[in-house]
């Protein structure tokens, strides 16, 4: 016992409270770089074990073979060939995977455009029109709180509103605007986009707001003094300066929607195909190499989009 | 900018109000619907008012074994919270100095945040399957699985909570005055004393924020749990399972209960942060209080 504590004290004088005498006797300190490793190492290990190595396994397994019961660790391109089955034969028509990705990108684009519009103006209001810091905090918090509630709950919350007998339909029927309930309100592309916007506008608001509050107000003042209209100030001053936030928010929203399979599953009534859903379906069928191959494809496309976007702005500098 | 409030203020204020209504409206609808009477259905109008469906959940006679899933989610959330706080604070301290592998850790965290959850989840599940196969082949033929709530499940949740924790730490230390530590050192404090008596009290409100983030992110986590949690379910997983089959307001009751826990945790944490900030403002400095 004694010895181990002695060693510890020698190794790390000053790290242990009350080790002042030891420190005075032996001024051997840990090198700063070693302390940094001690501090950052555990987090690095978690990312290594549960993120980086798993990603490597996804790539490796995507080249494995499989049968109906198990993984076969032998090189095979079956995961990929099964995925693209019939794609060339069907040209110029799109094959299943092609259609799925077109659908995913379409949903992605719609959600991105809507969340960007809402996010920008909500952030603009909070950053430029709300003058008091307390109000700013309070209103931001108001927008943040729903983010801390389960996504599934926020999804199913639309069911009593949009369903066949939901509030919207019964309201419209009662007022005589329509004769039959609208079927496309729920379990449709519409409801998927609506739910995704509802869930993820938050990821747009926060980074844009962060960029906007950092804008020096005197710049805007200068623009007005120089005779710029409100619109000119917006386009030439505010949007360029808020660009980092816009890009970061866009990256968040796009990557989330690209990989989403839960919202699209629940709100699409399990009818709409999307990139994330293919992976889930393959896993459920225990076709892990095919699932991994799809994950690799999804990852490649996502990274392509992110690289294109991060060309516009240096993300690290903005944090 | 200009005197008075421009017209755009009112337009945007209405826009903002509409957004808040859009955020909260549907959620409030299901909280209300979970108090349907015993004959109530999934939609309005309400068929009586009761706590029948919520009581049913807690009796365990409903659709899921709520008690067990509740305890599992709670346990996982608390462990994730503690690990996230400790690792984020430690790594946040490390980032105040330059060290090798700094950018590797930074980019790992960012990548973990933006790589689609389903891929991370699948990767962890593959990793543990391969470990299982190795154990079965070399050590123990009867080995079942190493996947579980506190192995693969915990890891999966940490890949989601740690990046947030790290980013919050960056934000804290961006506006932290290092002269305070210098002063402590000049007065003869050891590094540990400096951290415990000077740094920690100042960053404590935000550290509680990280804990709160960690817990609620884990408590509500679904995509990463989906493949990586093993044989058992957490509450959100049970809830998701119900969305395809359910015909009763049980599901709203479950939603209400999960939200209630989230909101309680948020309120407690915000309250604590508020109290700590007030204390800091009151006792943090004795400047201007005279000598002695």
PDB file of N, CA and C in Angstrom, chain A residues 14-15 17 35-36 39-40 42-44 46 49-51 53-54 57-58 118 121 124-125 129 142-143 145-146 148-150 152-153 156-158 160 167 198 201 220 252 255 259 261-262 270 283 288 295 306 319, chain B residues 8-9 12-13 15 19 22-24 26 30 33 87 90-91 93-94 97 99 105-106 111-114 118-119 122-124 127 129-130 155 159 190 192 216 220 222 226-227 239 243 252 255 259 262-263 266:
ATOM      1  N   UNK A  14       1.870  16.915  -6.552  1.00  0.00           N
ATOM      2  CA  UNK A  14       0.989  18.043  -6.808  1.00  0.00           C
ATOM      3  C   UNK A  14      -0.352  17.620  -7.339  1.00  0.00           C
ATOM      4  N   UNK A  15      -0.433  16.439  -7.929  1.00  0.00           N
ATOM      5  CA  UNK A  15      -1.745  15.990  -8.380  1.00  0.00           C
ATOM      6  C   UNK A  15      -2.543  15.490  -7.198  1.00  0.00           C
ATOM      7  N   UNK A  17      -3.678  15.978  -3.436  1.00  0.00           N
ATOM      8  CA  UNK A  17      -3.735  17.032  -2.435  1.00  0.00           C
ATOM      9  C   UNK A  17      -2.918  16.624  -1.214  1.00  0.00           C
ATOM     10  N   UNK A  35       0.562  14.965 -19.052  1.00  0.00           N
ATOM     11  CA  UNK A  35      -0.715  15.330 -18.408  1.00  0.00           C
ATOM     12  C   UNK A  35      -1.810  15.460 -19.467  1.00  0.00           C
ATOM     13  N   UNK A  36      -1.468  16.072 -20.605  1.00  0.00           N
ATOM     14  CA  UNK A  36      -2.452  16.199 -21.673  1.00  0.00           C
ATOM     15  C   UNK A  36      -2.954  14.832 -22.118  1.00  0.00           C
ATOM     16  N   UNK A  39      -5.340  13.510 -19.656  1.00  0.00           N
ATOM     17  CA  UNK A  39      -6.634  14.188 -19.664  1.00  0.00           C
ATOM     18  C   UNK A  39      -7.463  13.830 -20.898  1.00  0.00           C
ATOM     19  N   UNK A  40      -6.794  13.789 -22.036  1.00  0.00           N
ATOM     20  CA  UNK A  40      -7.547  13.586 -23.275  1.00  0.00           C
ATOM     21  C   UNK A  40      -7.635  12.113 -23.658  1.00  0.00           C
ATOM     22  N   UNK A  42      -8.664   9.251 -22.172  1.00  0.00           N
ATOM     23  CA  UNK A  42      -9.899   8.460 -22.017  1.00  0.00           C
ATOM     24  C   UNK A  42     -10.928   8.736 -23.105  1.00  0.00           C
ATOM     25  N   UNK A  43     -11.097  10.018 -23.456  1.00  0.00           N
ATOM     26  CA  UNK A  43     -12.082  10.318 -24.496  1.00  0.00           C
ATOM     27  C   UNK A  43     -11.631   9.740 -25.843  1.00  0.00           C
ATOM     28  N   UNK A  44     -10.317   9.860 -26.086  1.00  0.00           N
ATOM     29  CA  UNK A  44      -9.780   9.298 -27.330  1.00  0.00           C
ATOM     30  C   UNK A  44     -10.055   7.793 -27.386  1.00  0.00           C
ATOM     31  N   UNK A  46     -12.465   6.112 -25.984  1.00  0.00           N
ATOM     32  CA  UNK A  46     -13.882   5.840 -26.267  1.00  0.00           C
ATOM     33  C   UNK A  46     -14.156   5.978 -27.761  1.00  0.00           C
ATOM     34  N   UNK A  49     -12.580   2.976 -29.575  1.00  0.00           N
ATOM     35  CA  UNK A  49     -13.249   1.685 -29.395  1.00  0.00           C
ATOM     36  C   UNK A  49     -14.659   1.672 -29.967  1.00  0.00           C
ATOM     37  N   UNK A  50     -15.352   2.805 -29.908  1.00  0.00           N
ATOM     38  CA  UNK A  50     -16.773   2.782 -30.267  1.00  0.00           C
ATOM     39  C   UNK A  50     -17.105   3.603 -31.498  1.00  0.00           C
ATOM     40  N   UNK A  51     -16.100   4.183 -32.111  1.00  0.00           N
ATOM     41  CA  UNK A  51     -16.391   4.935 -33.329  1.00  0.00           C
ATOM     42  C   UNK A  51     -15.425   4.593 -34.459  1.00  0.00           C
ATOM     43  N   UNK A  53     -12.780   2.227 -34.678  1.00  0.00           N
ATOM     44  CA  UNK A  53     -12.670   0.795 -35.002  1.00  0.00           C
ATOM     45  C   UNK A  53     -13.977   0.271 -35.610  1.00  0.00           C
ATOM     46  N   UNK A  54     -15.141   0.598 -35.049  1.00  0.00           N
ATOM     47  CA  UNK A  54     -16.378   0.159 -35.702  1.00  0.00           C
ATOM     48  C   UNK A  54     -16.484   0.602 -37.155  1.00  0.00           C
ATOM     49  N   UNK A  57     -14.466  -1.659 -39.137  1.00  0.00           N
ATOM     50  CA  UNK A  57     -15.175  -2.942 -39.281  1.00  0.00           C
ATOM     51  C   UNK A  57     -16.282  -2.849 -40.326  1.00  0.00           C
ATOM     52  N   UNK A  58     -16.957  -1.713 -40.388  1.00  0.00           N
ATOM     53  CA  UNK A  58     -18.013  -1.567 -41.402  1.00  0.00           C
ATOM     54  C   UNK A  58     -17.408  -1.748 -42.785  1.00  0.00           C
ATOM     55  N   UNK A 118     -36.583  28.722 -42.040  1.00  0.00           N
ATOM     56  CA  UNK A 118     -37.116  28.973 -40.688  1.00  0.00           C
ATOM     57  C   UNK A 118     -35.981  29.340 -39.743  1.00  0.00           C
ATOM     58  N   UNK A 121     -34.535  32.952 -40.090  1.00  0.00           N
ATOM     59  CA  UNK A 121     -35.350  34.073 -39.589  1.00  0.00           C
ATOM     60  C   UNK A 121     -35.563  33.995 -38.089  1.00  0.00           C
ATOM     61  N   UNK A 124     -32.360  35.252 -36.759  1.00  0.00           N
ATOM     62  CA  UNK A 124     -32.280  36.687 -37.034  1.00  0.00           C
ATOM     63  C   UNK A 124     -33.098  37.474 -36.012  1.00  0.00           C
ATOM     64  N   UNK A 125     -34.296  36.981 -35.774  1.00  0.00           N
ATOM     65  CA  UNK A 125     -35.160  37.657 -34.792  1.00  0.00           C
ATOM     66  C   UNK A 125     -34.487  37.678 -33.425  1.00  0.00           C
ATOM     67  N   UNK A 129     -33.377  41.445 -33.159  1.00  0.00           N
ATOM     68  CA  UNK A 129     -34.551  42.182 -32.710  1.00  0.00           C
ATOM     69  C   UNK A 129     -34.789  42.093 -31.217  1.00  0.00           C
ATOM     70  N   UNK A 142     -36.590  28.467 -24.870  1.00  0.00           N
ATOM     71  CA  UNK A 142     -37.903  28.014 -25.313  1.00  0.00           C
ATOM     72  C   UNK A 142     -37.783  27.145 -26.572  1.00  0.00           C
ATOM     73  N   UNK A 143     -36.864  27.540 -27.470  1.00  0.00           N
ATOM     74  CA  UNK A 143     -36.662  26.773 -28.703  1.00  0.00           C
ATOM     75  C   UNK A 143     -35.879  25.488 -28.440  1.00  0.00           C
ATOM     76  N   UNK A 145     -35.824  23.557 -25.535  1.00  0.00           N
ATOM     77  CA  UNK A 145     -36.425  22.537 -24.669  1.00  0.00           C
ATOM     78  C   UNK A 145     -37.013  21.347 -25.429  1.00  0.00           C
ATOM     79  N   UNK A 146     -37.762  21.564 -26.523  1.00  0.00           N
ATOM     80  CA  UNK A 146     -38.323  20.393 -27.207  1.00  0.00           C
ATOM     81  C   UNK A 146     -37.247  19.448 -27.746  1.00  0.00           C
ATOM     82  N   UNK A 148     -34.862  18.378 -26.233  1.00  0.00           N
ATOM     83  CA  UNK A 148     -34.504  17.443 -25.180  1.00  0.00           C
ATOM     84  C   UNK A 148     -35.586  16.393 -24.924  1.00  0.00           C
ATOM     85  N   UNK A 149     -36.539  16.313 -25.815  1.00  0.00           N
ATOM     86  CA  UNK A 149     -37.573  15.295 -25.650  1.00  0.00           C
ATOM     87  C   UNK A 149     -37.438  14.268 -26.765  1.00  0.00           C
ATOM     88  N   UNK A 150     -37.766  13.056 -26.431  1.00  0.00           N
ATOM     89  CA  UNK A 150     -37.614  11.954 -27.374  1.00  0.00           C
ATOM     90  C   UNK A 150     -38.171  12.276 -28.755  1.00  0.00           C
ATOM     91  N   UNK A 152     -39.182  10.226 -30.991  1.00  0.00           N
ATOM     92  CA  UNK A 152     -40.363   9.429 -31.335  1.00  0.00           C
ATOM     93  C   UNK A 152     -41.625  10.103 -30.816  1.00  0.00           C
ATOM     94  N   UNK A 153     -41.528  10.680 -29.626  1.00  0.00           N
ATOM     95  CA  UNK A 153     -42.699  11.342 -29.062  1.00  0.00           C
ATOM     96  C   UNK A 153     -43.084  12.533 -29.924  1.00  0.00           C
ATOM     97  N   UNK A 156     -44.790  11.040 -33.070  1.00  0.00           N
ATOM     98  CA  UNK A 156     -46.152  10.526 -32.932  1.00  0.00           C
ATOM     99  C   UNK A 156     -47.109  11.637 -32.542  1.00  0.00           C
ATOM    100  N   UNK A 157     -46.540  12.755 -32.074  1.00  0.00           N
ATOM    101  CA  UNK A 157     -47.400  13.879 -31.718  1.00  0.00           C
ATOM    102  C   UNK A 157     -48.177  14.381 -32.929  1.00  0.00           C
ATOM    103  N   UNK A 158     -47.682  14.102 -34.135  1.00  0.00           N
ATOM    104  CA  UNK A 158     -48.391  14.566 -35.322  1.00  0.00           C
ATOM    105  C   UNK A 158     -49.578  13.681 -35.668  1.00  0.00           C
ATOM    106  N   UNK A 160     -52.265  12.465 -33.933  1.00  0.00           N
ATOM    107  CA  UNK A 160     -53.626  12.942 -33.645  1.00  0.00           C
ATOM    108  C   UNK A 160     -53.995  14.197 -34.420  1.00  0.00           C
ATOM    109  N   UNK A 167     -57.259  16.213 -36.086  1.00  0.00           N
ATOM    110  CA  UNK A 167     -57.785  17.572 -35.905  1.00  0.00           C
ATOM    111  C   UNK A 167     -57.872  18.334 -37.218  1.00  0.00           C
ATOM    112  N   UNK A 198     -39.800  19.662 -38.078  1.00  0.00           N
ATOM    113  CA  UNK A 198     -40.173  19.855 -36.686  1.00  0.00           C
ATOM    114  C   UNK A 198     -39.045  19.426 -35.756  1.00  0.00           C
ATOM    115  N   UNK A 201     -35.054  21.648 -37.018  1.00  0.00           N
ATOM    116  CA  UNK A 201     -34.784  23.068 -37.251  1.00  0.00           C
ATOM    117  C   UNK A 201     -33.854  23.621 -36.177  1.00  0.00           C
ATOM    118  N   UNK A 220     -23.355  46.888 -39.226  1.00  0.00           N
ATOM    119  CA  UNK A 220     -24.701  47.074 -39.775  1.00  0.00           C
ATOM    120  C   UNK A 220     -25.047  48.562 -39.793  1.00  0.00           C
ATOM    121  N   UNK A 252     -25.228  19.695 -40.315  1.00  0.00           N
ATOM    122  CA  UNK A 252     -25.975  18.908 -39.323  1.00  0.00           C
ATOM    123  C   UNK A 252     -27.257  18.350 -39.925  1.00  0.00           C
ATOM    124  N   UNK A 255     -26.670  15.691 -42.806  1.00  0.00           N
ATOM    125  CA  UNK A 255     -26.193  14.369 -42.380  1.00  0.00           C
ATOM    126  C   UNK A 255     -27.266  13.632 -41.588  1.00  0.00           C
ATOM    127  N   UNK A 259     -29.028   9.960 -43.017  1.00  0.00           N
ATOM    128  CA  UNK A 259     -28.949   8.688 -42.303  1.00  0.00           C
ATOM    129  C   UNK A 259     -30.232   8.290 -41.615  1.00  0.00           C
ATOM    130  N   UNK A 261     -33.621   6.845 -40.466  1.00  0.00           N
ATOM    131  CA  UNK A 261     -34.487   5.752 -40.865  1.00  0.00           C
ATOM    132  C   UNK A 261     -35.687   5.662 -39.931  1.00  0.00           C
ATOM    133  N   UNK A 262     -35.582   6.309 -38.779  1.00  0.00           N
ATOM    134  CA  UNK A 262     -36.663   6.215 -37.801  1.00  0.00           C
ATOM    135  C   UNK A 262     -37.821   7.136 -38.188  1.00  0.00           C
ATOM    136  N   UNK A 270     -43.772   3.254 -42.935  1.00  0.00           N
ATOM    137  CA  UNK A 270     -42.867   2.184 -43.396  1.00  0.00           C
ATOM    138  C   UNK A 270     -42.973   1.970 -44.909  1.00  0.00           C
ATOM    139  N   UNK A 283     -29.990  -5.385 -41.976  1.00  0.00           N
ATOM    140  CA  UNK A 283     -29.597  -5.897 -40.653  1.00  0.00           C
ATOM    141  C   UNK A 283     -30.672  -6.833 -40.136  1.00  0.00           C
ATOM    142  N   UNK A 288     -25.426  -8.870 -42.883  1.00  0.00           N
ATOM    143  CA  UNK A 288     -24.552  -7.809 -42.403  1.00  0.00           C
ATOM    144  C   UNK A 288     -23.621  -7.235 -43.465  1.00  0.00           C
ATOM    145  N   UNK A 295     -23.872   0.973 -45.836  1.00  0.00           N
ATOM    146  CA  UNK A 295     -23.361   1.997 -44.924  1.00  0.00           C
ATOM    147  C   UNK A 295     -22.174   2.710 -45.553  1.00  0.00           C
ATOM    148  N   UNK A 306     -20.446  16.851 -47.309  1.00  0.00           N
ATOM    149  CA  UNK A 306     -19.798  17.658 -46.276  1.00  0.00           C
ATOM    150  C   UNK A 306     -18.543  18.333 -46.827  1.00  0.00           C
ATOM    151  N   UNK A 319     -15.284  27.222 -34.278  1.00  0.00           N
ATOM    152  CA  UNK A 319     -15.772  26.666 -33.014  1.00  0.00           C
ATOM    153  C   UNK A 319     -15.152  27.314 -31.782  1.00  0.00           C
TER     154      UNK A 319
ATOM    155  N   UNK B   8     -40.296  45.252 -39.523  1.00  0.00           N
ATOM    156  CA  UNK B   8     -39.795  43.879 -39.615  1.00  0.00           C
ATOM    157  C   UNK B   8     -39.811  43.187 -38.255  1.00  0.00           C
ATOM    158  N   UNK B   9     -39.677  43.990 -37.171  1.00  0.00           N
ATOM    159  CA  UNK B   9     -39.735  43.383 -35.840  1.00  0.00           C
ATOM    160  C   UNK B   9     -41.046  42.641 -35.642  1.00  0.00           C
ATOM    161  N   UNK B  12     -41.347  39.495 -37.876  1.00  0.00           N
ATOM    162  CA  UNK B  12     -40.534  38.383 -37.387  1.00  0.00           C
ATOM    163  C   UNK B  12     -41.015  37.879 -36.031  1.00  0.00           C
ATOM    164  N   UNK B  13     -41.565  38.764 -35.226  1.00  0.00           N
ATOM    165  CA  UNK B  13     -42.092  38.323 -33.935  1.00  0.00           C
ATOM    166  C   UNK B  13     -43.240  37.343 -34.156  1.00  0.00           C
ATOM    167  N   UNK B  15     -43.636  35.541 -36.864  1.00  0.00           N
ATOM    168  CA  UNK B  15     -42.999  34.342 -37.419  1.00  0.00           C
ATOM    169  C   UNK B  15     -42.435  33.478 -36.303  1.00  0.00           C
ATOM    170  N   UNK B  19     -43.452  29.710 -35.070  1.00  0.00           N
ATOM    171  CA  UNK B  19     -42.491  28.620 -34.958  1.00  0.00           C
ATOM    172  C   UNK B  19     -42.604  27.931 -33.598  1.00  0.00           C
ATOM    173  N   UNK B  22     -45.620  25.836 -33.546  1.00  0.00           N
ATOM    174  CA  UNK B  22     -45.351  24.654 -34.355  1.00  0.00           C
ATOM    175  C   UNK B  22     -44.535  23.643 -33.552  1.00  0.00           C
ATOM    176  N   UNK B  23     -43.571  24.149 -32.735  1.00  0.00           N
ATOM    177  CA  UNK B  23     -42.741  23.261 -31.920  1.00  0.00           C
ATOM    178  C   UNK B  23     -43.553  22.572 -30.836  1.00  0.00           C
ATOM    179  N   UNK B  24     -44.381  23.379 -30.144  1.00  0.00           N
ATOM    180  CA  UNK B  24     -45.020  22.858 -28.946  1.00  0.00           C
ATOM    181  C   UNK B  24     -46.407  22.278 -29.192  1.00  0.00           C
ATOM    182  N   UNK B  26     -48.073  20.201 -31.322  1.00  0.00           N
ATOM    183  CA  UNK B  26     -48.329  18.767 -31.400  1.00  0.00           C
ATOM    184  C   UNK B  26     -47.989  18.035 -30.104  1.00  0.00           C
ATOM    185  N   UNK B  30     -50.411  15.507 -27.550  1.00  0.00           N
ATOM    186  CA  UNK B  30     -50.343  14.138 -27.039  1.00  0.00           C
ATOM    187  C   UNK B  30     -50.316  14.096 -25.513  1.00  0.00           C
ATOM    188  N   UNK B  33     -53.881  14.118 -24.736  1.00  0.00           N
ATOM    189  CA  UNK B  33     -54.550  12.871 -25.126  1.00  0.00           C
ATOM    190  C   UNK B  33     -54.182  11.694 -24.222  1.00  0.00           C
ATOM    191  N   UNK B  87     -15.100  12.705 -18.598  1.00  0.00           N
ATOM    192  CA  UNK B  87     -14.231  12.694 -19.775  1.00  0.00           C
ATOM    193  C   UNK B  87     -14.219  14.045 -20.491  1.00  0.00           C
ATOM    194  N   UNK B  90     -12.091  16.564 -18.433  1.00  0.00           N
ATOM    195  CA  UNK B  90     -10.669  16.225 -18.569  1.00  0.00           C
ATOM    196  C   UNK B  90     -10.158  16.620 -19.952  1.00  0.00           C
ATOM    197  N   UNK B  91     -10.880  16.229 -20.983  1.00  0.00           N
ATOM    198  CA  UNK B  91     -10.412  16.530 -22.341  1.00  0.00           C
ATOM    199  C   UNK B  91     -10.453  18.035 -22.597  1.00  0.00           C
ATOM    200  N   UNK B  93      -9.872  20.356 -20.434  1.00  0.00           N
ATOM    201  CA  UNK B  93      -8.658  20.895 -19.821  1.00  0.00           C
ATOM    202  C   UNK B  93      -7.466  20.661 -20.743  1.00  0.00           C
ATOM    203  N   UNK B  94      -7.400  19.459 -21.314  1.00  0.00           N
ATOM    204  CA  UNK B  94      -6.262  19.122 -22.173  1.00  0.00           C
ATOM    205  C   UNK B  94      -6.178  20.071 -23.363  1.00  0.00           C
ATOM    206  N   UNK B  97      -4.049  23.416 -23.678  1.00  0.00           N
ATOM    207  CA  UNK B  97      -2.640  23.420 -24.108  1.00  0.00           C
ATOM    208  C   UNK B  97      -2.585  22.766 -25.463  1.00  0.00           C
ATOM    209  N   UNK B  99      -1.311  19.850 -27.648  1.00  0.00           N
ATOM    210  CA  UNK B  99      -0.715  18.522 -27.479  1.00  0.00           C
ATOM    211  C   UNK B  99      -0.877  17.737 -28.762  1.00  0.00           C
ATOM    212  N   UNK B 105      -8.223  13.991 -32.050  1.00  0.00           N
ATOM    213  CA  UNK B 105      -9.349  13.897 -31.114  1.00  0.00           C
ATOM    214  C   UNK B 105     -10.476  14.836 -31.543  1.00  0.00           C
ATOM    215  N   UNK B 106     -10.091  16.048 -31.954  1.00  0.00           N
ATOM    216  CA  UNK B 106     -11.111  17.007 -32.354  1.00  0.00           C
ATOM    217  C   UNK B 106     -11.919  16.487 -33.545  1.00  0.00           C
ATOM    218  N   UNK B 111     -16.536  14.103 -36.300  1.00  0.00           N
ATOM    219  CA  UNK B 111     -17.002  13.038 -37.196  1.00  0.00           C
ATOM    220  C   UNK B 111     -18.056  12.191 -36.507  1.00  0.00           C
ATOM    221  N   UNK B 112     -17.831  11.905 -35.222  1.00  0.00           N
ATOM    222  CA  UNK B 112     -18.791  11.089 -34.476  1.00  0.00           C
ATOM    223  C   UNK B 112     -20.152  11.768 -34.413  1.00  0.00           C
ATOM    224  N   UNK B 113     -20.112  13.092 -34.419  1.00  0.00           N
ATOM    225  CA  UNK B 113     -21.357  13.855 -34.348  1.00  0.00           C
ATOM    226  C   UNK B 113     -22.103  13.820 -35.680  1.00  0.00           C
ATOM    227  N   UNK B 114     -21.349  13.819 -36.793  1.00  0.00           N
ATOM    228  CA  UNK B 114     -22.042  13.975 -38.067  1.00  0.00           C
ATOM    229  C   UNK B 114     -22.109  12.708 -38.919  1.00  0.00           C
ATOM    230  N   UNK B 118     -26.952   5.543 -37.792  1.00  0.00           N
ATOM    231  CA  UNK B 118     -27.167   4.145 -38.142  1.00  0.00           C
ATOM    232  C   UNK B 118     -25.842   3.476 -38.487  1.00  0.00           C
ATOM    233  N   UNK B 119     -24.891   4.235 -39.055  1.00  0.00           N
ATOM    234  CA  UNK B 119     -23.600   3.656 -39.418  1.00  0.00           C
ATOM    235  C   UNK B 119     -22.777   3.367 -38.166  1.00  0.00           C
ATOM    236  N   UNK B 122     -24.367   0.369 -36.501  1.00  0.00           N
ATOM    237  CA  UNK B 122     -24.055  -0.871 -37.213  1.00  0.00           C
ATOM    238  C   UNK B 122     -22.615  -1.291 -36.942  1.00  0.00           C
ATOM    239  N   UNK B 123     -21.699  -0.322 -36.977  1.00  0.00           N
ATOM    240  CA  UNK B 123     -20.291  -0.621 -36.738  1.00  0.00           C
ATOM    241  C   UNK B 123     -20.062  -1.237 -35.375  1.00  0.00           C
ATOM    242  N   UNK B 124     -20.676  -0.643 -34.344  1.00  0.00           N
ATOM    243  CA  UNK B 124     -20.511  -1.177 -32.992  1.00  0.00           C
ATOM    244  C   UNK B 124     -21.078  -2.586 -32.926  1.00  0.00           C
ATOM    245  N   UNK B 127     -18.645  -4.897 -34.585  1.00  0.00           N
ATOM    246  CA  UNK B 127     -17.465  -5.059 -33.731  1.00  0.00           C
ATOM    247  C   UNK B 127     -17.727  -6.094 -32.632  1.00  0.00           C
ATOM    248  N   UNK B 129     -20.075  -8.396 -32.565  1.00  0.00           N
ATOM    249  CA  UNK B 129     -20.303  -9.717 -33.135  1.00  0.00           C
ATOM    250  C   UNK B 129     -18.977 -10.417 -33.411  1.00  0.00           C
ATOM    251  N   UNK B 130     -18.017  -9.653 -33.924  1.00  0.00           N
ATOM    252  CA  UNK B 130     -16.710 -10.238 -34.227  1.00  0.00           C
ATOM    253  C   UNK B 130     -16.003 -10.644 -32.939  1.00  0.00           C
ATOM    254  N   UNK B 155     -21.220   2.415 -24.953  1.00  0.00           N
ATOM    255  CA  UNK B 155     -20.297   2.964 -25.941  1.00  0.00           C
ATOM    256  C   UNK B 155     -21.035   3.746 -27.011  1.00  0.00           C
ATOM    257  N   UNK B 159     -20.640   7.901 -27.906  1.00  0.00           N
ATOM    258  CA  UNK B 159     -20.227   8.514 -29.169  1.00  0.00           C
ATOM    259  C   UNK B 159     -21.147   9.668 -29.544  1.00  0.00           C
ATOM    260  N   UNK B 190      -1.259  23.934  -5.500  1.00  0.00           N
ATOM    261  CA  UNK B 190      -0.829  22.848  -6.394  1.00  0.00           C
ATOM    262  C   UNK B 190      -1.784  22.826  -7.579  1.00  0.00           C
ATOM    263  N   UNK B 192      -3.684  20.536  -8.591  1.00  0.00           N
ATOM    264  CA  UNK B 192      -4.961  19.961  -8.186  1.00  0.00           C
ATOM    265  C   UNK B 192      -5.777  20.953  -7.381  1.00  0.00           C
ATOM    266  N   UNK B 216     -30.028  13.589 -20.802  1.00  0.00           N
ATOM    267  CA  UNK B 216     -31.227  13.635 -21.646  1.00  0.00           C
ATOM    268  C   UNK B 216     -30.941  13.105 -23.052  1.00  0.00           C
ATOM    269  N   UNK B 220     -33.152   9.838 -24.322  1.00  0.00           N
ATOM    270  CA  UNK B 220     -33.998   9.892 -25.512  1.00  0.00           C
ATOM    271  C   UNK B 220     -33.364   9.229 -26.729  1.00  0.00           C
ATOM    272  N   UNK B 222     -32.134   6.986 -29.677  1.00  0.00           N
ATOM    273  CA  UNK B 222     -32.811   5.883 -30.346  1.00  0.00           C
ATOM    274  C   UNK B 222     -31.964   5.296 -31.472  1.00  0.00           C
ATOM    275  N   UNK B 226     -30.350   1.480 -31.643  1.00  0.00           N
ATOM    276  CA  UNK B 226     -31.169   0.524 -32.389  1.00  0.00           C
ATOM    277  C   UNK B 226     -30.430  -0.773 -32.708  1.00  0.00           C
ATOM    278  N   UNK B 227     -29.166  -0.693 -33.125  1.00  0.00           N
ATOM    279  CA  UNK B 227     -28.451  -1.924 -33.452  1.00  0.00           C
ATOM    280  C   UNK B 227     -27.489  -2.337 -32.342  1.00  0.00           C
ATOM    281  N   UNK B 239     -40.889   2.420 -27.236  1.00  0.00           N
ATOM    282  CA  UNK B 239     -41.850   3.376 -27.784  1.00  0.00           C
ATOM    283  C   UNK B 239     -41.898   3.276 -29.306  1.00  0.00           C
ATOM    284  N   UNK B 243     -45.052   2.136 -32.219  1.00  0.00           N
ATOM    285  CA  UNK B 243     -45.676   3.033 -33.192  1.00  0.00           C
ATOM    286  C   UNK B 243     -46.354   2.286 -34.330  1.00  0.00           C
ATOM    287  N   UNK B 252     -49.301   7.315 -25.932  1.00  0.00           N
ATOM    288  CA  UNK B 252     -49.207   8.714 -25.522  1.00  0.00           C
ATOM    289  C   UNK B 252     -48.827   8.798 -24.052  1.00  0.00           C
ATOM    290  N   UNK B 255     -45.250   8.289 -23.833  1.00  0.00           N
ATOM    291  CA  UNK B 255     -44.589   9.513 -24.290  1.00  0.00           C
ATOM    292  C   UNK B 255     -44.610  10.588 -23.218  1.00  0.00           C
ATOM    293  N   UNK B 259     -41.334  12.222 -21.434  1.00  0.00           N
ATOM    294  CA  UNK B 259     -41.134  13.671 -21.463  1.00  0.00           C
ATOM    295  C   UNK B 259     -41.064  14.246 -20.061  1.00  0.00           C
ATOM    296  N   UNK B 262     -37.663  13.843 -18.747  1.00  0.00           N
ATOM    297  CA  UNK B 262     -36.750  14.794 -19.398  1.00  0.00           C
ATOM    298  C   UNK B 262     -36.931  16.193 -18.817  1.00  0.00           C
ATOM    299  N   UNK B 263     -38.184  16.628 -18.737  1.00  0.00           N
ATOM    300  CA  UNK B 263     -38.428  17.989 -18.266  1.00  0.00           C
ATOM    301  C   UNK B 263     -38.003  18.163 -16.817  1.00  0.00           C
ATOM    302  N   UNK B 266     -34.263  18.549 -16.814  1.00  0.00           N
ATOM    303  CA  UNK B 266     -33.874  19.866 -17.321  1.00  0.00           C
ATOM    304  C   UNK B 266     -34.129  20.942 -16.279  1.00  0.00           C
TER     305      UNK B 266
END
